[in-house]
C-alpha positions as semicolon CSV with decimal commas, in nm:
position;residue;x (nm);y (nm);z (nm)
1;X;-2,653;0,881;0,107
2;X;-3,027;0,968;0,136
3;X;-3,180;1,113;0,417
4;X;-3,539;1,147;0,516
5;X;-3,688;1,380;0,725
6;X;-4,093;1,443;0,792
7;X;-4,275;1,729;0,939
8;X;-4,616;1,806;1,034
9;X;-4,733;1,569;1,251
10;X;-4,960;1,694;1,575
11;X;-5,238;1,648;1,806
12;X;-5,607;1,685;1,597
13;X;-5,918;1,603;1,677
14;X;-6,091;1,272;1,531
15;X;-6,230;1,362;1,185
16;X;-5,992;1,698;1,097
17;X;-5,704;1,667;0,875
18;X;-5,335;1,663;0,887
19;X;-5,059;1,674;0,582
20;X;-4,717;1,506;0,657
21;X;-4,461;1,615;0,438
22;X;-4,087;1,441;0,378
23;X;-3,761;1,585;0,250
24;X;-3,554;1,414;0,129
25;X;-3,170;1,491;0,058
26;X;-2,955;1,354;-0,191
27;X;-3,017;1,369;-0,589
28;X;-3,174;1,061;-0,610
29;X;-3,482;1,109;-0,544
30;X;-3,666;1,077;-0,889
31;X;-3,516;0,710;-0,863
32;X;-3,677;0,638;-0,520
33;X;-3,967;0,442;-0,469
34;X;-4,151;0,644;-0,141
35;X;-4,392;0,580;0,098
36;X;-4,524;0,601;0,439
37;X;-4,531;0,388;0,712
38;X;-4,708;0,371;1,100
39;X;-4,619;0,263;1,440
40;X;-4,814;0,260;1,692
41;X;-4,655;0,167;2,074
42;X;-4,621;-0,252;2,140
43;X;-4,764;-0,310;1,777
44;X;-4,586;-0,382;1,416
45;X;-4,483;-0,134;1,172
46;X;-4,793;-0,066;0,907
47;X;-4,787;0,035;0,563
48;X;-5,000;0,287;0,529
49;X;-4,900;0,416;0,161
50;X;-4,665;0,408;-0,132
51;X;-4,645;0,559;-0,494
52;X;-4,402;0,479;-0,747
53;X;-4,165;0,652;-0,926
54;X;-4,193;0,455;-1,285
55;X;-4,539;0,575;-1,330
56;X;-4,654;0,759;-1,038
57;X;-4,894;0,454;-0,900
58;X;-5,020;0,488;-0,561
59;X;-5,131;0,156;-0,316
60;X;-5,277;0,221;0,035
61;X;-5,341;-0,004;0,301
62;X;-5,650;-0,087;0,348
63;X;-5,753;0,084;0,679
64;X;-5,693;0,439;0,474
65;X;-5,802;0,347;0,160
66;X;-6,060;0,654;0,093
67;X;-5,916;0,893;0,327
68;X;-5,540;0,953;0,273
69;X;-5,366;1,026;-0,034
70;X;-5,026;1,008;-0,100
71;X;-4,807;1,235;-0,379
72;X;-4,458;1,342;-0,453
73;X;-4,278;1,631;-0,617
74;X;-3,977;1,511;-0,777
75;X;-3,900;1,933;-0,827
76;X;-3,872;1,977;-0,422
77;X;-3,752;1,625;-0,379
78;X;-4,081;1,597;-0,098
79;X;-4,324;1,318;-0,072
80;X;-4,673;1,392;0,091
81;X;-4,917;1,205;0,290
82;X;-5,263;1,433;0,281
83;X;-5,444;1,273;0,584
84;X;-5,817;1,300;0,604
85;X;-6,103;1,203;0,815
86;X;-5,889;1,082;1,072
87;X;-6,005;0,843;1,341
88;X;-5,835;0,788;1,694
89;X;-5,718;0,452;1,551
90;X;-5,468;0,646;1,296
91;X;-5,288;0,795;1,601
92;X;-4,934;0,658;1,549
93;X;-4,607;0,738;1,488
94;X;-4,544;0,786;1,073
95;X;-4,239;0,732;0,913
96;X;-4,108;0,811;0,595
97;X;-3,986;0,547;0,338
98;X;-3,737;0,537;0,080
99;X;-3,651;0,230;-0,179
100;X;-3,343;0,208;-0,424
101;X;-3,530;-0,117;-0,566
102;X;-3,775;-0,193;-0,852
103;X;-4,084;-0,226;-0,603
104;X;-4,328;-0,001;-0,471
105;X;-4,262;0,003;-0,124
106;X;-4,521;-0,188;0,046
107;X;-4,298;-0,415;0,295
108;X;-4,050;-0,274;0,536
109;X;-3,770;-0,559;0,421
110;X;-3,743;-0,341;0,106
111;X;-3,698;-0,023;0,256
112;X;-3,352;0,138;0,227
113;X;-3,404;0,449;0,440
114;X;-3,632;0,580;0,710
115;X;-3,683;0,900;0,824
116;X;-3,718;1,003;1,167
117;X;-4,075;0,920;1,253
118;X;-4,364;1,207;1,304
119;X;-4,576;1,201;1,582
120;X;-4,971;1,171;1,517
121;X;-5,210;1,188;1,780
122;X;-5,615;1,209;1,720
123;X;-5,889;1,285;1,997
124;X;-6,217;1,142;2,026
């Protein structure tokens, strides 16, 4: 029904910048709580960010709070995750998140759809 796909993920050094976008298909995607999530290798998916589509609220975890900012255009049916001032730490795997429920998306139980994953990688 909905799929997710993100782009622009790479290999930057620690403190440059990286934007992830994610398309999303379908023509729900006004109705869809989005966000973004992180996996690095052997640990737990993260939450990284999420904004809402009721009211356009944003919530970050707390390791990016300050340095990544997420936004969506309902118009191109694409979410963004602007990634700043990025540390070796935030090297991870990011995936895209989609919700058909009332709740920003800040647990993976309420996720409906994931995208494929983008690979980050920063250099000390």
């Amino acid at each position: 029904q909905v799929q997710l796909v993100e782009s622009g993920g790479g290999l930057v050094q620690a403190g440059g910048s990286l934007r992830l976008s994610c398309a999303a298909s379908g023509r729900t995607f006004s109705r869809l709580m989005m966000g973004w999530f992180r996996q690095a290798p052997g640990k737990e998916r993260e939450f990284v960010a999420t904004v809402t589509w009721t009211s356009g609220n944003t919530y970050y975890g707390d390791s990016v709070k300050g340095r990544f900012t997420i936004s969506r255009d309902n118009a191109k049916n694409t979410v963004y995750l602007q990634m700043n001032s990025l540390k070796p730490e935030d090297t991870a795997v990011y995936y895209c998140a989609a919700g058909r429920g009332t709740l920003e998306i800040r647990e993976a139980r309420v996720v409906n759809y994931w995208g494929q994953g983008t690979q980050v990688t920063v250099s000390s």
